[in-house]
Backbone as JSON, one array per atom type, in Angstrom:
{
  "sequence": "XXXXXXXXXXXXXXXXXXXXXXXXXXXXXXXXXXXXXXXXXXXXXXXXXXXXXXXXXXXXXXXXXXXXXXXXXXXXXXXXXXXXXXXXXXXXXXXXXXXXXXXXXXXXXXXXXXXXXXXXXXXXXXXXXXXXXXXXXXXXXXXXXXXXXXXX",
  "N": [[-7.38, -30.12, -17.35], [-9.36, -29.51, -20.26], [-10.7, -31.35, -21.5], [-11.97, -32.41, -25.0], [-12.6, -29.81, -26.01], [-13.08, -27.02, -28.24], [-13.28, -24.5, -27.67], [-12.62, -23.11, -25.36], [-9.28, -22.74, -23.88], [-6.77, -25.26, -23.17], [-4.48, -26.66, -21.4], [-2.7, -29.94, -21.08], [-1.58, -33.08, -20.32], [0.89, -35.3, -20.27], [2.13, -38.52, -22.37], [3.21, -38.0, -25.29], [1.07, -39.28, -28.39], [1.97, -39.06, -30.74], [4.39, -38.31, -31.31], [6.81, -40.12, -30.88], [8.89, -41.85, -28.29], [9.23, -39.74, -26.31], [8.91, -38.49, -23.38], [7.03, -37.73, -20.47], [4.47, -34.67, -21.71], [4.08, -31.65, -21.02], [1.94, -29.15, -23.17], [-0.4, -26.5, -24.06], [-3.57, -25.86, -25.77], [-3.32, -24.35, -28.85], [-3.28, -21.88, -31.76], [-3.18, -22.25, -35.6], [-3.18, -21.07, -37.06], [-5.2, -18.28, -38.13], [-7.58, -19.47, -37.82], [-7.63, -21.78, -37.92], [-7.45, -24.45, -35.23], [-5.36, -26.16, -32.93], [-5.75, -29.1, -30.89], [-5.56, -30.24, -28.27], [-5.55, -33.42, -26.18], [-6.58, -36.18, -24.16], [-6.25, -39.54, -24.47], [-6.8, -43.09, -23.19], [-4.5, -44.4, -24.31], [-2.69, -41.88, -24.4], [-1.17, -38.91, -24.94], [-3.13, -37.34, -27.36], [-3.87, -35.3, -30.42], [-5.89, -33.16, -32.17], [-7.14, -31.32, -35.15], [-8.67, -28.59, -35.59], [-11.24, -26.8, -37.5], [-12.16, -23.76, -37.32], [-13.45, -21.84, -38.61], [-15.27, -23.48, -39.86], [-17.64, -23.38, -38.43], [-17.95, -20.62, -38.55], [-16.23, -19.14, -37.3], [-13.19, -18.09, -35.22], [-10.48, -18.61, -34.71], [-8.41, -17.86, -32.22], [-5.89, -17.59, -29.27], [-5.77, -20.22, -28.74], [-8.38, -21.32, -28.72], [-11.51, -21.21, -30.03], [-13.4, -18.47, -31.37], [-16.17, -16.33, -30.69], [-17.04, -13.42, -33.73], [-17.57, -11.83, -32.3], [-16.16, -10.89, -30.29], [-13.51, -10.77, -31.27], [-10.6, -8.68, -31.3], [-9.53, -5.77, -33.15], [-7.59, -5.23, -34.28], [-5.04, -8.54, -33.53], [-2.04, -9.7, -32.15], [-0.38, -12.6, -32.55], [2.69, -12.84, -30.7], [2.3, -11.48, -28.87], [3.83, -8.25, -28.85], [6.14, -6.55, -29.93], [8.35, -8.62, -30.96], [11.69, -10.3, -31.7], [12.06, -12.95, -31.51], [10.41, -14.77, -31.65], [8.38, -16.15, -34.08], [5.41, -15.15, -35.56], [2.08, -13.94, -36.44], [0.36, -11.08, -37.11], [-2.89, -10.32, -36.89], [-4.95, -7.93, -38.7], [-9.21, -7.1, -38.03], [-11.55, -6.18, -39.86], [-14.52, -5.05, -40.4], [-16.12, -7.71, -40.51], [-13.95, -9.38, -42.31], [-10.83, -10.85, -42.32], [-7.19, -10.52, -41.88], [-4.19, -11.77, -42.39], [-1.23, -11.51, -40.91], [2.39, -12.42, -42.03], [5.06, -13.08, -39.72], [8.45, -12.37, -41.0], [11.49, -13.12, -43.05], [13.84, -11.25, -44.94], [16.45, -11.45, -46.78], [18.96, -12.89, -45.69], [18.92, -11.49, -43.2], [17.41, -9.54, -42.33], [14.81, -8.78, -40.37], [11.15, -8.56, -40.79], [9.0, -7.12, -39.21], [5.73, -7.66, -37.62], [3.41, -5.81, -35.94], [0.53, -4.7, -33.19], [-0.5, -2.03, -33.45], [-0.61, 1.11, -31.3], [-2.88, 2.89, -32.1], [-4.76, 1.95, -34.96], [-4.8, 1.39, -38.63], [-7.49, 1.51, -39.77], [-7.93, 2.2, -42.66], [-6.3, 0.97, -44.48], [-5.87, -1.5, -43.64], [-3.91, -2.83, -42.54], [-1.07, -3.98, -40.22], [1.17, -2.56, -38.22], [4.52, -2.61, -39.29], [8.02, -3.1, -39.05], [10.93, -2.96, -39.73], [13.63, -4.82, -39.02], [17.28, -5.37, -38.13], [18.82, -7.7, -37.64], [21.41, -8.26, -36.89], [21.74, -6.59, -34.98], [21.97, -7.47, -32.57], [23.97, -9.2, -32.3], [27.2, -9.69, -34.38], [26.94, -11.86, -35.65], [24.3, -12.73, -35.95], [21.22, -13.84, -37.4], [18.5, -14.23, -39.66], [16.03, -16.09, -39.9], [13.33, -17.91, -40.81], [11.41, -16.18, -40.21], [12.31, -14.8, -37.82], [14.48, -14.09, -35.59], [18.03, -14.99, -34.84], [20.18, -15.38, -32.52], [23.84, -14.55, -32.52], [26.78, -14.61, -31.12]],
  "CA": [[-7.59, -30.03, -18.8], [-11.21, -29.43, -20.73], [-11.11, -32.26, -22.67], [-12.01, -32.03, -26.22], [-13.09, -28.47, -26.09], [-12.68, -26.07, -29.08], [-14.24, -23.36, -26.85], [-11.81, -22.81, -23.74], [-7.88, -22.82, -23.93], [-6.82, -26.09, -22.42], [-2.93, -27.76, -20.9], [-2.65, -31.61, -21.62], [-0.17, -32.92, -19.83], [0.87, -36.57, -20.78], [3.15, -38.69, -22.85], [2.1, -37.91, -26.87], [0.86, -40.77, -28.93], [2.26, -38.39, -32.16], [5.79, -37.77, -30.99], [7.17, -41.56, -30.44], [9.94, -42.04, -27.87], [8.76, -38.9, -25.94], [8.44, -38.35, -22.16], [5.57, -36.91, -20.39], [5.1, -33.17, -22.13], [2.68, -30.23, -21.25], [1.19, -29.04, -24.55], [-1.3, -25.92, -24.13], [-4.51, -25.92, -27.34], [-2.73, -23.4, -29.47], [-3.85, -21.78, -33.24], [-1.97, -22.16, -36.19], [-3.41, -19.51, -37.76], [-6.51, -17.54, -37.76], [-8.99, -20.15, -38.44], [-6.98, -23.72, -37.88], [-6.97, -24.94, -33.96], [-4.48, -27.63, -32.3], [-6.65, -29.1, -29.83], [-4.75, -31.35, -27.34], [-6.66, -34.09, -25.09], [-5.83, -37.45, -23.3], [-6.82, -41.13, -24.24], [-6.42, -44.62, -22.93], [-3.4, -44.58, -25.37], [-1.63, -41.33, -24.34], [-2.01, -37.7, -25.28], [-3.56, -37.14, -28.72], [-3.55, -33.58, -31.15], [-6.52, -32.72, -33.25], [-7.0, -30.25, -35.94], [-10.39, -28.38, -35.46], [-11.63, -25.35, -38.42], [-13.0, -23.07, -36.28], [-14.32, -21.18, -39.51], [-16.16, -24.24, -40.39], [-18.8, -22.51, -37.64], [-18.21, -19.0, -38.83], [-16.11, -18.46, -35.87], [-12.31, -17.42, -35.76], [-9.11, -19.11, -33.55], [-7.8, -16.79, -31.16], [-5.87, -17.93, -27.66], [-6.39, -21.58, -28.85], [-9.36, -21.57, -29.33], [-12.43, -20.82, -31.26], [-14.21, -17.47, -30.54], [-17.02, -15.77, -31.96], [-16.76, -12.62, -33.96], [-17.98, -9.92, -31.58], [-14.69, -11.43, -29.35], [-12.0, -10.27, -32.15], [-10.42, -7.0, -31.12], [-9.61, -4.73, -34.49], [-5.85, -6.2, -34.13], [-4.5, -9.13, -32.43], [-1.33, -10.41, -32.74], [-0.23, -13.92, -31.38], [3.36, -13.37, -29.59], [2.36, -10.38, -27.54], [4.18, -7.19, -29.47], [7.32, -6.9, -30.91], [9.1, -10.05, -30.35], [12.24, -10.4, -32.55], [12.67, -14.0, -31.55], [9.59, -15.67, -31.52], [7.66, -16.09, -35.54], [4.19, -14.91, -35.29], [1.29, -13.25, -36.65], [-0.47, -9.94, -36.9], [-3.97, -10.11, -37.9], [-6.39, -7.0, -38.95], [-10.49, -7.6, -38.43], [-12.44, -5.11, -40.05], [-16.32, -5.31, -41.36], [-16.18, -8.66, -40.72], [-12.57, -9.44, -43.01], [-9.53, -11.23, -41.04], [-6.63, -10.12, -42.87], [-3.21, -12.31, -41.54], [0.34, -10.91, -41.66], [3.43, -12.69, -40.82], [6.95, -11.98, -39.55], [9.25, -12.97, -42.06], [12.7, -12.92, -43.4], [14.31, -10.67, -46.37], [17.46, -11.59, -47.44], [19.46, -13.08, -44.48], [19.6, -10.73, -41.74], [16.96, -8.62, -42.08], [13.33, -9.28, -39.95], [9.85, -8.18, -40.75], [8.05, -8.37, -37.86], [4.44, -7.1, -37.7], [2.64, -5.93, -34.56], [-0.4, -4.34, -33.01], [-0.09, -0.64, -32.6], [-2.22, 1.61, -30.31], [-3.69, 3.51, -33.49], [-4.65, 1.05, -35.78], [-4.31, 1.97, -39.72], [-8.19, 0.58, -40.67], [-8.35, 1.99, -43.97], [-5.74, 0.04, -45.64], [-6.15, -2.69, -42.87], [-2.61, -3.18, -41.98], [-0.97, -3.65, -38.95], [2.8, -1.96, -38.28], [5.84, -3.52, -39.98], [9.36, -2.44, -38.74], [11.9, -3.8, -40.59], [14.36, -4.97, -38.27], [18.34, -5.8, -38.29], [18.96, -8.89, -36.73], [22.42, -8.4, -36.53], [21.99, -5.35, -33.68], [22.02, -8.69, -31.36], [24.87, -9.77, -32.78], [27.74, -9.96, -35.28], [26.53, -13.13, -36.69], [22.6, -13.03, -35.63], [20.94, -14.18, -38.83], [17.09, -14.08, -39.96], [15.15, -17.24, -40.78], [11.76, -18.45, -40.6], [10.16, -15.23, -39.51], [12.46, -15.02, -36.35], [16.21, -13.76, -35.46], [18.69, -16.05, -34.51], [21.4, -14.23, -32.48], [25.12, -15.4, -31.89], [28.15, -13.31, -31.2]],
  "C": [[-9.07, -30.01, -19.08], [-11.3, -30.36, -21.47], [-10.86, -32.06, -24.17], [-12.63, -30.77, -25.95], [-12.65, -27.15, -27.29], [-12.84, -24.82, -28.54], [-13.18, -22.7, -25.75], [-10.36, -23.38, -24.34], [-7.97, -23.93, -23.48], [-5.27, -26.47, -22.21], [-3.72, -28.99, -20.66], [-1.44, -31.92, -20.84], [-0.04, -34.51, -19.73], [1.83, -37.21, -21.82], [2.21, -38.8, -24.65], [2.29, -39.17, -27.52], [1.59, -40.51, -30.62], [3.81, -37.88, -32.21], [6.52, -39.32, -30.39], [8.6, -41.1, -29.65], [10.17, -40.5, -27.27], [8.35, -39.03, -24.31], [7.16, -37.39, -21.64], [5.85, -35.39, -21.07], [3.52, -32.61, -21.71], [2.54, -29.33, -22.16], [-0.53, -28.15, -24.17], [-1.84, -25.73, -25.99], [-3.51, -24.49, -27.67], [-3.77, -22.97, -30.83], [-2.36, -21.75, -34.12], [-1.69, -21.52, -36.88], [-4.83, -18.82, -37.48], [-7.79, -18.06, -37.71], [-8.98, -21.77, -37.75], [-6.51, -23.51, -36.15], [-6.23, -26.15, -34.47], [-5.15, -27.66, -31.14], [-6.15, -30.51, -29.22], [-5.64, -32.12, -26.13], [-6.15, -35.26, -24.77], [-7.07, -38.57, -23.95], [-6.06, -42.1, -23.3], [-4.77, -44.63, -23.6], [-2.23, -43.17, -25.09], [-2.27, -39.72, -24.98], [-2.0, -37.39, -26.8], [-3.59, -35.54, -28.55], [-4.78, -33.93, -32.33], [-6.61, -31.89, -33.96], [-8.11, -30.02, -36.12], [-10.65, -27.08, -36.27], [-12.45, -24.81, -37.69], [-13.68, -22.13, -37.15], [-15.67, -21.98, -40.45], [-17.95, -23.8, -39.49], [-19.0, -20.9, -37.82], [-17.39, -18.42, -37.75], [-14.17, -18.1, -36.56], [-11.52, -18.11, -34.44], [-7.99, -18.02, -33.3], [-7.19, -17.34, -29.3], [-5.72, -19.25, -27.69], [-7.25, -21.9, -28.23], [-10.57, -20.88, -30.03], [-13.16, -19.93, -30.68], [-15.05, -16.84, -31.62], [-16.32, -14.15, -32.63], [-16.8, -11.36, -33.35], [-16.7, -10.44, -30.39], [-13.52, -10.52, -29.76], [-11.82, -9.05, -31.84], [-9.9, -6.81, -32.84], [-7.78, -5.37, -34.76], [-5.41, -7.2, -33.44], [-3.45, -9.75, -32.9], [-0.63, -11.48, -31.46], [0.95, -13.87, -30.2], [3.43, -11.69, -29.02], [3.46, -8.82, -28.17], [5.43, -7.54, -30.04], [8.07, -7.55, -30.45], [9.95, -10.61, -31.3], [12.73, -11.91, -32.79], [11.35, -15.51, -31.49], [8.54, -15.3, -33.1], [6.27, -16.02, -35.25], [3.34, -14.18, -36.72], [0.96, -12.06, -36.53], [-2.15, -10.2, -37.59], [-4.89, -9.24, -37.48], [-7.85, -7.44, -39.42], [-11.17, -6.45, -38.82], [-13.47, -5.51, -40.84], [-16.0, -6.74, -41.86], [-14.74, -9.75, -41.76], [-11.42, -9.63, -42.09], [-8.62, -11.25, -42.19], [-4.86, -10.86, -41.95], [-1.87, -11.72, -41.98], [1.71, -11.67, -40.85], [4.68, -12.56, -40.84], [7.17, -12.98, -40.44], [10.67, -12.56, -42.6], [13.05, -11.86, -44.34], [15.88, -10.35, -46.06], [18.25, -12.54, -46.21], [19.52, -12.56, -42.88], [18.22, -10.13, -41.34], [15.56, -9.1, -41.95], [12.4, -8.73, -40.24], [8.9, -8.29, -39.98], [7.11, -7.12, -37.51], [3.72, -7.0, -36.27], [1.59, -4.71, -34.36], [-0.45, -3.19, -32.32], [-1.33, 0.17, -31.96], [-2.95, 2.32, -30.97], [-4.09, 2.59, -34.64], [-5.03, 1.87, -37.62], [-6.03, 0.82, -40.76], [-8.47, 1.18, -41.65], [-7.61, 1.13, -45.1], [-5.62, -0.83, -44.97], [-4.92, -3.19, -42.9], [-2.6, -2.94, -40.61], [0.45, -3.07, -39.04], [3.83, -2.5, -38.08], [6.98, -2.35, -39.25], [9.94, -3.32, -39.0], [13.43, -3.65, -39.66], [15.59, -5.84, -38.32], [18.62, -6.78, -37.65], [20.35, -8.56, -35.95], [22.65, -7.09, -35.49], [22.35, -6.43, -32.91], [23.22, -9.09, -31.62], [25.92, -9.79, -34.13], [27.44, -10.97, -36.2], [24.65, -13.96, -36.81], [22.23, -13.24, -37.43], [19.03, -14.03, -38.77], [16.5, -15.24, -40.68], [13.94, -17.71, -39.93], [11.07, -17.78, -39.82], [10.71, -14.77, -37.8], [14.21, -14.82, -36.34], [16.42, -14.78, -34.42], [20.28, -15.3, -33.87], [22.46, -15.12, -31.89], [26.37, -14.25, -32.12], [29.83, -13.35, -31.79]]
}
């Protein structure tokens, strides 16, 4: 592990002091959005979770953790392309402007899920939505919290 480090990714691996009645867990620094780290480290007491603004330096949370601006590619989105089961991000950087987009529900079934195409679309600074049926997975797959839920 790196310690406290906003700078470098880091795995923690330890029993959390924030999750009571919890066995040891491995817990890689994550972001929670484009700006806001989770920065995981070990005390005397067990493994602690901080919350570090990585825009409070002008900088930008990517990878968990904090990177400068000449880092940011023109798109990055957090769970790796189109991923109907995991709730994520897309975010467009242009002339300095981080623009966040995230998967999301509409109506029950039906997913929104935003990802990082090999042309990117910087004049209206989007990234590419496909509006996706949940229920292809399933007769009874459903759509909540940015993320299909499939059951047959």
């Amino acid at each position: 592990k790196d310690g406290k480090d906003f700078y470098t990714t880091g795995t923690t691996e330890g029993i959390p002091t924030f999750l009571p009645n919890e066995d040891i867990m491995t817990i890689t620094d994550s972001c929670q959005n484009s700006f806001h780290l989770r920065e995981y480290f070990c005390t005397a007491q067990g493994m602690e979770i901080t919350s570090y603004y990585c825009d409070d330096e002008g900088k930008f949370c990517m990878d968990g953790r904090c990177v400068n601006e000449d880092e940011i590619p023109n798109c990055y989105e957090r769970d790796g392309g189109i991923n109907y089961i995991e709730p994520s991000e897309a975010s467009i950087y242009v002339s300095g402007t981080m623009s966040s987009f995230l998967d999301d529900c509409i109506g029950g079934t039906m997913l929104q899920e935003y990802s990082c195409p090999t042309t990117i679309d910087l004049v209206n600074q989007v990234p590419q939505l496909e509006v996706y049926d949940c229920t292809e997975g399933g007769a009874n797959s459903y759509c909540r919290t940015g993320r299909c839920y499939y059951h047959d």
